[in-house]
mmCIF file of C-alpha atoms in Angstrom:
data_model
loop_
_atom_site.group_PDB
_atom_site.id
_atom_site.type_symbol
_atom_site.label_atom_id
_atom_site.label_comp_id
_atom_site.label_asym_id
_atom_site.label_seq_id
_atom_site.Cartn_x
_atom_site.Cartn_y
_atom_site.Cartn_z
ATOM 1 C CA MET A 1 -0.001 -0.048 0.029
ATOM 2 C CA SER A 2 2.787 2.376 0.890
ATOM 3 C CA VAL A 3 4.813 3.595 -2.053
ATOM 4 C CA ASP A 4 8.617 4.398 -2.035
ATOM 5 C CA PRO A 5 8.939 8.182 -2.453
ATOM 6 C CA SER A 6 12.478 7.790 -3.836
ATOM 7 C CA THR A 7 11.410 5.532 -6.747
ATOM 8 C CA ASP A 8 7.879 6.791 -7.258
ATOM 9 C CA PRO A 9 7.464 10.472 -6.431
ATOM 10 C CA GLU A 10 4.221 10.699 -8.302
ATOM 11 C CA GLY A 11 2.686 7.847 -6.473
ATOM 12 C CA TYR A 12 3.902 9.490 -3.259
ATOM 13 C CA LYS A 13 2.089 12.613 -4.172
ATOM 14 C CA ARG A 14 -1.070 10.878 -4.938
ATOM 15 C CA GLN A 15 -0.856 9.006 -1.610
ATOM 16 C CA VAL A 16 -0.438 12.253 0.428
ATOM 17 C CA GLU A 17 -3.052 13.979 -1.558
ATOM 18 C CA LYS A 18 -5.547 11.216 -0.789
ATOM 19 C CA ILE A 19 -4.885 11.396 2.895
ATOM 20 C CA ARG A 20 -5.170 15.177 2.943
ATOM 21 C CA ALA A 21 -8.305 15.267 0.796
ATOM 22 C CA SER A 22 -10.216 12.716 2.820
ATOM 23 C CA TYR A 23 -9.318 14.732 5.999
ATOM 24 C CA GLU A 24 -10.390 18.129 4.542
ATOM 25 C CA GLU A 25 -13.489 16.702 3.118
ATOM 26 C CA ARG A 26 -14.678 15.455 6.377
ATOM 27 C CA LYS A 27 -13.881 18.551 8.104
ATOM 28 C CA ALA A 28 -15.710 20.736 5.407
ATOM 29 C CA ALA A 29 -18.698 18.472 5.656
ATOM 30 C CA ALA A 30 -18.848 19.054 9.287
ATOM 31 C CA SER A 31 -20.656 22.417 10.007
ATOM 32 C CA ALA A 32 -22.810 22.186 12.962
ATOM 33 C CA GLU A 33 -21.305 23.622 16.253
ATOM 34 C CA LYS A 34 -22.271 21.783 19.369
ATOM 35 C CA GLY A 35 -20.950 20.594 22.665
ATOM 36 C CA LEU A 36 -19.822 17.002 22.162
ATOM 37 C CA ILE A 37 -20.177 13.971 24.201
ATOM 38 C CA ALA A 38 -16.852 12.101 23.895
ATOM 39 C CA VAL A 39 -16.140 8.489 25.159
ATOM 40 C CA PHE A 40 -12.826 6.900 25.653
ATOM 41 C CA THR A 41 -13.454 3.193 26.414
ATOM 42 C CA GLY A 42 -11.665 -0.213 25.890
ATOM 43 C CA THR A 43 -9.116 -2.291 27.741
ATOM 44 C CA GLY A 44 -6.012 -0.314 26.464
ATOM 45 C CA LYS A 45 -3.972 2.445 28.084
ATOM 46 C CA GLY A 46 -4.604 6.129 27.532
ATOM 47 C CA LYS A 47 -8.318 6.570 28.210
ATOM 48 C CA SER A 48 -8.035 9.051 31.238
ATOM 49 C CA THR A 49 -4.791 10.295 29.877
ATOM 50 C CA ALA A 50 -6.433 11.346 26.573
ATOM 51 C CA ALA A 51 -9.291 12.842 28.615
ATOM 52 C CA PHE A 52 -6.979 14.896 30.736
ATOM 53 C CA GLY A 53 -5.058 15.938 27.590
ATOM 54 C CA MET A 54 -8.202 17.272 26.185
ATOM 55 C CA ALA A 55 -8.760 19.128 29.437
ATOM 56 C CA LEU A 56 -5.367 20.728 29.076
ATOM 57 C CA ARG A 57 -6.159 21.837 25.678
ATOM 58 C CA ALA A 58 -9.611 23.282 26.733
ATOM 59 C CA VAL A 59 -8.095 25.372 29.595
ATOM 60 C CA GLN A 60 -5.601 26.633 27.175
ATOM 61 C CA HIS A 61 -8.460 27.739 24.978
ATOM 62 C CA GLY A 62 -9.757 29.717 27.984
ATOM 63 C CA MET A 63 -12.503 27.297 28.960
ATOM 64 C CA LYS A 64 -13.298 26.351 32.535
ATOM 65 C CA VAL A 65 -12.957 22.647 33.145
ATOM 66 C CA GLY A 66 -14.604 20.428 35.735
ATOM 67 C CA VAL A 67 -13.191 16.940 36.525
ATOM 68 C CA VAL A 68 -14.853 14.302 38.560
ATOM 69 C CA GLN A 69 -12.720 11.201 39.187
ATOM 70 C CA TYR A 70 -15.112 8.362 39.960
ATOM 71 C CA VAL A 71 -12.673 5.602 40.740
ATOM 72 C CA LYS A 72 -9.207 6.354 42.169
ATOM 73 C CA GLY A 73 -6.640 3.864 41.363
ATOM 74 C CA ALA A 74 -4.328 2.306 43.857
ATOM 75 C CA ILE A 75 -1.637 4.870 43.342
ATOM 76 C CA ALA A 76 -1.978 8.726 43.276
ATOM 77 C CA THR A 77 -1.754 10.339 39.887
ATOM 78 C CA ALA A 78 0.010 13.555 39.178
ATOM 79 C CA GLU A 79 -2.735 15.201 37.215
ATOM 80 C CA PRO A 80 -4.546 17.065 39.973
ATOM 81 C CA ASP A 81 -1.225 18.754 40.984
ATOM 82 C CA ALA A 82 -0.448 19.576 37.349
ATOM 83 C CA PHE A 83 -3.820 21.236 36.836
ATOM 84 C CA ALA A 84 -3.497 23.185 39.980
ATOM 85 C CA ARG A 85 -1.146 25.313 37.937
ATOM 86 C CA PHE A 86 -4.045 26.639 36.060
ATOM 87 C CA GLY A 87 -5.783 28.102 39.252
ATOM 88 C CA ASP A 88 -9.548 28.258 39.182
ATOM 89 C CA ARG A 89 -9.853 27.394 35.492
ATOM 90 C CA VAL A 90 -9.788 23.810 36.620
ATOM 91 C CA GLU A 91 -12.080 22.320 39.334
ATOM 92 C CA TRP A 92 -10.839 18.798 40.340
ATOM 93 C CA HIS A 93 -13.158 16.604 42.346
ATOM 94 C CA ARG A 94 -11.519 13.313 43.437
ATOM 95 C CA MET A 95 -14.337 11.108 44.577
ATOM 96 C CA GLY A 96 -14.556 7.565 45.664
ATOM 97 C CA GLU A 97 -11.213 7.669 47.539
ATOM 98 C CA GLY A 98 -10.227 4.156 46.687
ATOM 99 C CA PHE A 99 -13.763 3.163 47.269
ATOM 100 C CA HIS A 100 -14.666 0.219 45.175
ATOM 101 C CA TRP A 101 -11.259 -1.422 45.389
ATOM 102 C CA ILE A 102 -11.260 -1.393 49.171
ATOM 103 C CA THR A 103 -14.756 -1.653 50.506
ATOM 104 C CA GLN A 104 -16.261 -4.212 48.124
ATOM 105 C CA ASP A 105 -19.433 -3.300 49.929
ATOM 106 C CA ALA A 106 -22.192 -2.689 47.407
ATOM 107 C CA GLU A 107 -24.119 -0.278 49.552
ATOM 108 C CA LEU A 108 -21.117 1.903 50.426
ATOM 109 C CA ASP A 109 -19.941 2.020 46.909
ATOM 110 C CA ARG A 110 -23.229 3.037 45.549
ATOM 111 C CA ARG A 111 -23.488 5.839 48.049
ATOM 112 C CA ALA A 112 -19.991 6.985 47.060
ATOM 113 C CA ALA A 113 -21.043 6.818 43.357
ATOM 114 C CA ALA A 114 -24.215 8.716 44.080
ATOM 115 C CA GLN A 115 -22.188 11.435 45.708
ATOM 116 C CA ALA A 116 -19.802 11.658 42.730
ATOM 117 C CA TRP A 117 -22.908 11.855 40.426
ATOM 118 C CA GLU A 118 -24.236 14.757 42.495
ATOM 119 C CA VAL A 119 -21.045 16.710 42.031
ATOM 120 C CA SER A 120 -21.150 15.815 38.269
ATOM 121 C CA LEU A 121 -24.749 17.140 37.874
ATOM 122 C CA GLN A 122 -23.716 20.394 39.525
ATOM 123 C CA LEU A 123 -20.905 20.851 36.932
ATOM 124 C CA LEU A 124 -23.243 19.803 34.094
ATOM 125 C CA GLY A 125 -25.563 22.532 35.191
ATOM 126 C CA ARG A 126 -23.089 25.340 35.314
ATOM 127 C CA PRO A 127 -22.957 27.701 32.304
ATOM 128 C CA ASP A 128 -19.450 28.749 33.169
ATOM 129 C CA VAL A 129 -18.052 25.247 32.740
ATOM 130 C CA GLY A 130 -17.106 24.509 29.076
ATOM 131 C CA LEU A 131 -15.850 20.987 29.551
ATOM 132 C CA VAL A 132 -16.786 18.369 32.075
ATOM 133 C CA VAL A 133 -14.565 15.195 32.444
ATOM 134 C CA LEU A 134 -16.303 12.338 34.176
ATOM 135 C CA ASP A 135 -13.241 10.007 34.631
ATOM 136 C CA GLU A 136 -14.080 6.339 35.170
ATOM 137 C CA LEU A 137 -17.814 7.034 35.301
ATOM 138 C CA ILE A 138 -18.197 4.215 32.803
ATOM 139 C CA VAL A 139 -16.743 1.778 35.469
ATOM 140 C CA ALA A 140 -19.352 2.848 37.945
ATOM 141 C CA LEU A 141 -22.028 2.168 35.340
ATOM 142 C CA ARG A 142 -20.551 -1.177 34.469
ATOM 143 C CA LEU A 143 -20.595 -2.134 38.188
ATOM 144 C CA ARG A 144 -24.149 -0.867 38.336
ATOM 145 C CA GLN A 145 -23.245 1.610 41.142
ATOM 146 C CA LEU A 146 -25.235 4.211 39.173
ATOM 147 C CA ASP A 147 -28.462 3.893 37.218
ATOM 148 C CA GLU A 148 -27.496 4.194 33.514
ATOM 149 C CA ALA A 149 -30.892 5.502 32.354
ATOM 150 C CA MET A 150 -30.482 8.376 34.792
ATOM 151 C CA VAL A 151 -27.034 9.161 33.602
ATOM 152 C CA LEU A 152 -27.969 8.914 29.923
ATOM 153 C CA GLN A 153 -31.014 11.187 30.484
ATOM 154 C CA ALA A 154 -28.779 13.901 32.164
ATOM 155 C CA LEU A 155 -26.288 13.678 29.139
ATOM 156 C CA GLN A 156 -29.068 14.000 26.694
ATOM 157 C CA ASN A 157 -30.393 17.087 28.544
ATOM 158 C CA LYS A 158 -27.008 18.746 28.943
ATOM 159 C CA ARG A 159 -26.396 22.383 27.930
ATOM 160 C CA PRO A 160 -25.884 22.316 24.154
ATOM 161 C CA ASP A 161 -22.689 24.250 24.305
ATOM 162 C CA GLN A 162 -20.982 22.100 26.977
ATOM 163 C CA HIS A 163 -18.502 19.341 26.123
ATOM 164 C CA VAL A 164 -18.567 16.153 28.221
ATOM 165 C CA VAL A 165 -15.911 13.401 28.232
ATOM 166 C CA LEU A 166 -16.546 9.967 29.802
ATOM 167 C CA THR A 167 -13.852 7.320 30.382
ATOM 168 C CA GLY A 168 -13.730 3.706 31.508
ATOM 169 C CA ARG A 169 -13.779 0.249 29.927
ATOM 170 C CA GLY A 170 -16.977 -1.384 29.157
ATOM 171 C CA ALA A 171 -19.142 1.412 27.664
ATOM 172 C CA SER A 172 -22.639 0.176 26.888
ATOM 173 C CA LYS A 173 -24.261 0.212 23.439
ATOM 174 C CA GLU A 174 -26.607 2.984 24.599
ATOM 175 C CA LEU A 175 -23.888 5.218 25.742
ATOM 176 C CA ILE A 176 -22.070 4.739 22.469
ATOM 177 C CA GLU A 177 -25.242 5.422 20.645
ATOM 178 C CA LEU A 178 -25.673 8.753 22.479
ATOM 179 C CA ALA A 179 -22.077 9.840 22.255
ATOM 180 C CA ASP A 180 -20.763 11.965 19.288
ATOM 181 C CA LEU A 181 -17.205 10.716 19.386
ATOM 182 C CA VAL A 182 -16.272 7.249 20.688
ATOM 183 C CA THR A 183 -12.730 5.860 20.715
ATOM 184 C CA GLU A 184 -11.931 2.346 21.921
ATOM 185 C CA MET A 185 -8.496 1.943 23.301
ATOM 186 C CA LYS A 186 -7.392 -1.627 22.468
ATOM 187 C CA MET A 187 -4.671 -3.020 24.429
ATOM 188 C CA VAL A 188 -2.157 -4.534 21.931
ATOM 189 C CA LYS A 189 0.713 -5.081 24.218
ATOM 190 C CA HIS A 190 1.317 -4.293 27.823
ATOM 191 C CA HIS A 191 4.606 -4.204 29.699
ATOM 192 C CA TYR A 192 3.064 -5.577 32.984
ATOM 193 C CA ARG A 193 2.781 -8.858 31.083
ATOM 194 C CA ALA A 194 6.504 -8.715 30.354
ATOM 195 C CA GLY A 195 7.397 -8.182 33.972
ATOM 196 C CA ILE A 196 8.173 -4.487 33.910
ATOM 197 C CA LYS A 197 6.731 -2.477 36.774
ATOM 198 C CA ALA A 198 4.552 0.560 36.813
ATOM 199 C CA GLN A 199 6.639 3.720 36.106
ATOM 200 C CA PRO A 200 6.118 7.217 37.381
ATOM 201 C CA GLY A 201 5.081 9.435 34.600
ATOM 202 C CA ILE A 202 3.801 6.548 32.534
ATOM 203 C CA GLU A 203 1.308 4.810 34.853
ATOM 204 C CA PHE A 204 0.572 7.483 37.458
ATOM 205 C CA MET B 1 -21.861 -10.581 33.224
ATOM 206 C CA SER B 2 -22.667 -7.553 35.416
ATOM 207 C CA VAL B 3 -24.470 -8.339 38.603
ATOM 208 C CA ASP B 4 -27.089 -6.163 40.168
ATOM 209 C CA PRO B 5 -25.469 -4.872 43.514
ATOM 210 C CA SER B 6 -28.929 -4.294 45.080
ATOM 211 C CA THR B 7 -30.161 -7.914 44.707
ATOM 212 C CA ASP B 8 -26.806 -9.788 44.844
ATOM 213 C CA PRO B 9 -24.358 -8.033 47.118
ATOM 214 C CA GLU B 10 -22.213 -11.095 47.433
ATOM 215 C CA GLY B 11 -21.951 -11.416 43.721
ATOM 216 C CA TYR B 12 -21.052 -7.797 43.409
ATOM 217 C CA LYS B 13 -18.311 -8.317 46.039
ATOM 218 C CA ARG B 14 -16.845 -11.208 44.072
ATOM 219 C CA GLN B 15 -16.893 -9.260 40.864
ATOM 220 C CA VAL B 16 -15.105 -6.222 42.341
ATOM 221 C CA GLU B 17 -12.659 -8.518 44.034
ATOM 222 C CA LYS B 18 -11.831 -10.283 40.701
ATOM 223 C CA ILE B 19 -11.172 -6.803 38.970
ATOM 224 C CA ARG B 20 -8.960 -5.746 41.876
ATOM 225 C CA ALA B 21 -7.038 -9.018 42.223
ATOM 226 C CA SER B 22 -6.195 -9.352 38.505
ATOM 227 C CA TYR B 23 -4.881 -5.656 38.517
ATOM 228 C CA GLU B 24 -2.846 -6.278 41.621
ATOM 229 C CA GLU B 25 -1.536 -9.501 40.367
ATOM 230 C CA ARG B 26 -0.178 -7.949 37.185
ATOM 231 C CA LYS B 27 1.250 -5.109 39.062
ATOM 232 C CA ALA B 28 3.034 -7.305 41.564
ATOM 233 C CA ALA B 29 4.368 -9.624 38.909
ATOM 234 C CA ALA B 30 5.906 -6.561 37.199
ATOM 235 C CA SER B 31 9.237 -5.764 38.942
ATOM 236 C CA ALA B 32 11.765 -4.715 36.347
ATOM 237 C CA GLU B 33 12.299 -0.899 36.120
ATOM 238 C CA LYS B 34 13.112 0.375 32.734
ATOM 239 C CA GLY B 35 12.387 3.210 30.327
ATOM 240 C CA LEU B 36 9.491 2.166 28.234
ATOM 241 C CA ILE B 37 8.789 2.492 24.571
ATOM 242 C CA ALA B 38 5.027 3.272 24.294
ATOM 243 C CA VAL B 39 3.039 3.462 20.967
ATOM 244 C CA PHE B 40 -0.394 4.959 20.397
ATOM 245 C CA THR B 41 -1.598 3.969 16.970
ATOM 246 C CA GLY B 42 -4.887 3.307 15.210
ATOM 247 C CA THR B 43 -7.390 5.443 13.390
ATOM 248 C CA GLY B 44 -9.261 6.737 16.473
ATOM 249 C CA LYS B 45 -8.979 9.930 18.271
ATOM 250 C CA GLY B 46 -6.748 10.493 21.249
ATOM 251 C CA LYS B 47 -3.284 9.258 20.264
ATOM 252 C CA SER B 48 -1.427 12.559 20.499
ATOM 253 C CA THR B 49 -3.742 13.649 23.226
ATOM 254 C CA ALA B 50 -2.830 10.591 25.319
ATOM 255 C CA ALA B 51 0.986 11.189 24.552
ATOM 256 C CA PHE B 52 0.702 14.834 25.730
ATOM 257 C CA GLY B 53 -1.300 13.724 28.825
ATOM 258 C CA MET B 54 1.703 11.446 29.705
ATOM 259 C CA ALA B 55 4.042 14.355 29.099
ATOM 260 C CA LEU B 56 1.980 16.435 31.516
ATOM 261 C CA ARG B 57 2.200 13.652 34.129
ATOM 262 C CA ALA B 58 5.983 13.224 33.602
ATOM 263 C CA VAL B 59 6.787 16.988 34.150
ATOM 264 C CA GLN B 60 4.635 16.829 37.201
ATOM 265 C CA HIS B 61 6.936 14.004 38.418
ATOM 266 C CA GLY B 62 9.843 16.386 37.910
ATOM 267 C CA MET B 63 11.051 14.914 34.628
ATOM 268 C CA LYS B 64 12.286 16.891 31.721
ATOM 269 C CA VAL B 65 10.250 16.153 28.608
ATOM 270 C CA GLY B 66 11.116 16.714 24.945
ATOM 271 C CA VAL B 67 8.459 16.775 22.247
ATOM 272 C CA VAL B 68 9.034 16.610 18.591
ATOM 273 C CA GLN B 69 5.943 17.161 16.318
ATOM 274 C CA TYR B 70 6.528 15.450 13.061
ATOM 275 C CA VAL B 71 3.390 16.412 11.205
ATOM 276 C CA LYS B 72 1.563 19.594 12.032
ATOM 277 C CA GLY B 73 -2.160 19.367 11.353
ATOM 278 C CA ALA B 74 -4.142 22.021 9.392
ATOM 279 C CA ILE B 75 -4.976 23.888 12.614
ATOM 280 C CA ALA B 76 -2.707 24.993 15.382
ATOM 281 C CA THR B 77 -3.094 23.044 18.631
ATOM 282 C CA ALA B 78 -3.034 24.523 22.050
ATOM 283 C CA GLU B 79 -0.479 22.106 23.660
ATOM 284 C CA PRO B 80 2.724 24.128 23.009
ATOM 285 C CA ASP B 81 1.187 27.166 24.802
ATOM 286 C CA ALA B 82 -0.151 25.057 27.556
ATOM 287 C CA PHE B 83 3.244 23.347 28.153
ATOM 288 C CA ALA B 84 5.048 26.680 28.006
ATOM 289 C CA ARG B 85 3.698 27.071 31.547
ATOM 290 C CA PHE B 86 6.130 24.533 32.758
ATOM 291 C CA GLY B 87 9.190 26.641 31.645
ATOM 292 C CA ASP B 88 12.221 24.746 30.658
ATOM 293 C CA ARG B 89 10.992 21.460 31.885
ATOM 294 C CA VAL B 90 9.412 20.998 28.424
ATOM 295 C CA GLU B 91 11.255 21.420 25.176
ATOM 296 C CA TRP B 92 8.823 21.625 22.248
ATOM 297 C CA HIS B 93 9.964 21.262 18.698
ATOM 298 C CA ARG B 94 7.369 21.809 16.108
ATOM 299 C CA MET B 95 8.750 20.342 12.906
ATOM 300 C CA GLY B 96 7.310 19.934 9.480
ATOM 301 C CA GLU B 97 5.320 23.094 9.599
ATOM 302 C CA GLY B 98 2.479 21.769 7.598
ATOM 303 C CA PHE B 99 4.839 19.941 5.372
ATOM 304 C CA HIS B 100 3.493 16.949 4.027
ATOM 305 C CA TRP B 101 -0.100 18.240 3.767
ATOM 306 C CA ILE B 102 1.110 21.100 1.646
ATOM 307 C CA THR B 103 4.254 20.279 -0.377
ATOM 308 C CA GLN B 104 3.332 16.728 -1.452
ATOM 309 C CA ASP B 105 6.829 16.803 -2.777
ATOM 310 C CA ALA B 106 8.624 13.687 -1.769
ATOM 311 C CA GLU B 107 12.152 15.208 -1.622
ATOM 312 C CA LEU B 108 11.091 18.303 0.380
ATOM 313 C CA ASP B 109 9.100 16.018 2.843
ATOM 314 C CA ARG B 110 11.999 13.669 3.328
ATOM 315 C CA ARG B 111 14.257 16.481 4.094
ATOM 316 C CA ALA B 112 11.832 17.894 6.655
ATOM 317 C CA ALA B 113 11.409 14.489 8.211
ATOM 318 C CA ALA B 114 15.224 13.950 8.346
ATOM 319 C CA GLN B 115 15.506 17.304 10.181
ATOM 320 C CA ALA B 116 12.950 16.220 12.713
ATOM 321 C CA TRP B 117 14.661 12.982 13.216
ATOM 322 C CA GLU B 118 17.943 14.859 13.852
ATOM 323 C CA VAL B 119 16.339 16.816 16.673
ATOM 324 C CA SER B 120 14.717 13.612 17.976
ATOM 325 C CA LEU B 121 18.188 11.884 18.102
ATOM 326 C CA GLN B 122 19.558 14.748 20.097
ATOM 327 C CA LEU B 123 16.801 14.394 22.660
ATOM 328 C CA LEU B 124 17.266 10.641 22.739
ATOM 329 C CA GLY B 125 20.957 11.220 23.585
ATOM 330 C CA ARG B 126 20.370 13.577 26.384
ATOM 331 C CA PRO B 127 20.603 12.092 29.921
ATOM 332 C CA ASP B 128 18.569 15.065 31.387
ATOM 333 C CA VAL B 129 15.444 14.154 29.335
ATOM 334 C CA GLY B 130 13.300 11.543 30.906
ATOM 335 C CA LEU B 131 10.578 11.369 28.363
ATOM 336 C CA VAL B 132 10.737 11.949 24.614
ATOM 337 C CA VAL B 133 7.473 12.319 22.676
ATOM 338 C CA LEU B 134 7.753 11.634 18.987
ATOM 339 C CA ASP B 135 4.351 12.804 17.819
ATOM 340 C CA GLU B 136 3.273 11.462 14.469
ATOM 341 C CA LEU B 137 6.546 9.894 13.711
ATOM 342 C CA ILE B 138 4.694 6.828 12.756
ATOM 343 C CA VAL B 139 3.017 8.732 9.894
ATOM 344 C CA ALA B 140 6.493 9.743 8.676
ATOM 345 C CA LEU B 141 7.462 6.067 8.753
ATOM 346 C CA ARG B 142 4.284 4.958 7.001
ATOM 347 C CA LEU B 143 4.931 7.454 4.207
ATOM 348 C CA ARG B 144 8.509 6.229 4.057
ATOM 349 C CA GLN B 145 9.935 9.720 4.690
ATOM 350 C CA LEU B 146 12.240 8.052 7.197
ATOM 351 C CA ASP B 147 13.980 4.763 7.076
ATOM 352 C CA GLU B 148 12.274 2.464 9.607
ATOM 353 C CA ALA B 149 15.315 0.280 10.243
ATOM 354 C CA MET B 150 17.256 3.401 11.263
ATOM 355 C CA VAL B 151 14.483 4.460 13.656
ATOM 356 C CA LEU B 152 14.102 1.152 15.167
ATOM 357 C CA GLN B 153 17.807 0.783 15.795
ATOM 358 C CA ALA B 154 17.946 4.011 17.546
ATOM 359 C CA LEU B 155 14.987 3.044 19.785
ATOM 360 C CA GLN B 156 16.677 -0.212 20.534
ATOM 361 C CA ASN B 157 19.896 1.586 21.556
ATOM 362 C CA LYS B 158 18.162 4.292 23.620
ATOM 363 C CA ARG B 159 19.292 5.003 27.146
ATOM 364 C CA PRO B 160 17.569 2.381 29.371
ATOM 365 C CA ASP B 161 16.232 4.960 31.699
ATOM 366 C CA GLN B 162 14.477 7.103 29.118
ATOM 367 C CA HIS B 163 10.806 6.747 28.151
ATOM 368 C CA VAL B 164 9.855 7.227 24.550
ATOM 369 C CA VAL B 165 6.248 7.649 23.301
ATOM 370 C CA LEU B 166 5.467 7.407 19.519
ATOM 371 C CA THR B 167 2.202 8.246 17.923
ATOM 372 C CA GLY B 168 0.484 7.938 14.544
ATOM 373 C CA ARG B 169 -1.790 5.519 12.772
ATOM 374 C CA GLY B 170 -0.268 2.594 10.944
ATOM 375 C CA ALA B 171 2.417 1.296 13.258
ATOM 376 C CA SER B 172 4.483 -1.594 11.626
ATOM 377 C CA LYS B 173 4.527 -5.052 13.013
ATOM 378 C CA GLU B 174 8.334 -4.398 13.745
ATOM 379 C CA LEU B 175 7.661 -1.265 15.843
ATOM 380 C CA ILE B 176 4.902 -2.983 17.776
ATOM 381 C CA GLU B 177 7.268 -5.870 18.414
ATOM 382 C CA LEU B 178 9.908 -3.566 19.770
ATOM 383 C CA ALA B 179 7.608 -1.487 22.005
ATOM 384 C CA ASP B 180 6.613 -2.334 25.538
ATOM 385 C CA LEU B 181 3.245 -0.788 25.648
ATOM 386 C CA VAL B 182 1.026 -0.561 22.551
ATOM 387 C CA THR B 183 -2.431 0.883 22.448
ATOM 388 C CA GLU B 184 -4.520 0.941 19.299
ATOM 389 C CA MET B 185 -7.073 3.728 19.225
ATOM 390 C CA LYS B 186 -10.026 2.442 17.338
ATOM 391 C CA MET B 187 -12.482 4.860 16.027
ATOM 392 C CA VAL B 188 -15.931 3.629 16.898
ATOM 393 C CA LYS B 189 -17.832 6.767 16.100
ATOM 394 C CA HIS B 190 -16.763 10.274 14.926
ATOM 395 C CA HIS B 191 -18.849 13.419 14.861
ATOM 396 C CA TYR B 192 -17.373 14.609 11.548
ATOM 397 C CA ARG B 193 -19.419 11.856 10.028
ATOM 398 C CA ALA B 194 -22.446 13.321 11.664
ATOM 399 C CA GLY B 195 -21.865 16.752 10.278
ATOM 400 C CA ILE B 196 -20.533 18.398 13.425
ATOM 401 C CA LYS B 197 -17.528 20.454 13.013
ATOM 402 C CA ALA B 198 -14.159 20.560 14.664
ATOM 403 C CA GLN B 199 -14.338 22.165 18.108
ATOM 404 C CA PRO B 200 -11.747 24.157 19.967
ATOM 405 C CA GLY B 201 -10.640 22.186 23.062
ATOM 406 C CA ILE B 202 -11.746 18.928 21.503
ATOM 407 C CA GLU B 203 -9.990 18.789 18.172
ATOM 408 C CA PHE B 204 -7.257 21.316 18.565
#
């Protein structure tokens, strides 16, 4: 499929032009402006990282960003500290302090998830917040700590100018149906399997 | 697969415990410390965004980060400005100023890619740089603007304590073979297809 630019410059030119044209075409065809619902799901790495990368971009564009972390991993991540540099343009809510890994108590976990959802609803209702990141909310849905119909309805009724990003493995068909942009992170290879341990800066 | 926590609390507990145990097991089994080669590939969104999210995490951990952008998109992204806040902990090299989209000239493009590779090699050689992001390098490989054998060899010989992240669709089998961590971003759904245009904070 790939041509050798040194022996076939014309073929190269056609190949590049094709890539460019298909990109421009899709962009030109897209004209409606609206707040997007984006989903990063799948078993691969980079779901939350991509969501936080979007948050970084949004604050740089002058938006106010709200983040709700539904499930805290075993190790602290550096993101809340990094985003603290942006002052009040980022509101970071770290919920479920280790909750579902530790308690394994359905009732406690549901209460923690309900609390995180309460905070999420407040952010979704605020006209000054341009982007809401609901990190690992999809895990809470998968574990049925939250009622999915309730969450979907709130997303459907969100302010039209607000962007929402949801992360977590195991997004349902219904959520994918509702979202505008869905990326599945597929794990092709993972270094844990090769006996290399979690690294600062890479894992947390 | 998912149990209802309200009617089956014991089943819920088992489910959560299984998730936790498999995660802990893999983490415990992984003991070697080494600089990783991570690849974000595939046609979905979030490849560069995840790489920049990793960069954010790394600077927060006190690492120095070098970024080389091989292929600049049609629109300017906010990341270089956002990372400027971290002062000299981030070195940002924006190469190929629109090069392959515009010139479509194989020889010009190869020269631009060679220049970007030169900068990359310098970053890979520096003991003070903990993480090197080679953004869209994989596109330059796919278009054969760079010799893949040369790139693979440099990655193989990199300093063992340095992390390298490569992005771009179309990673080769050889690159995947060499990498420690490979995530394929699969496009499940894209709003361009639904006629919604590129949004600041989401796309750029």
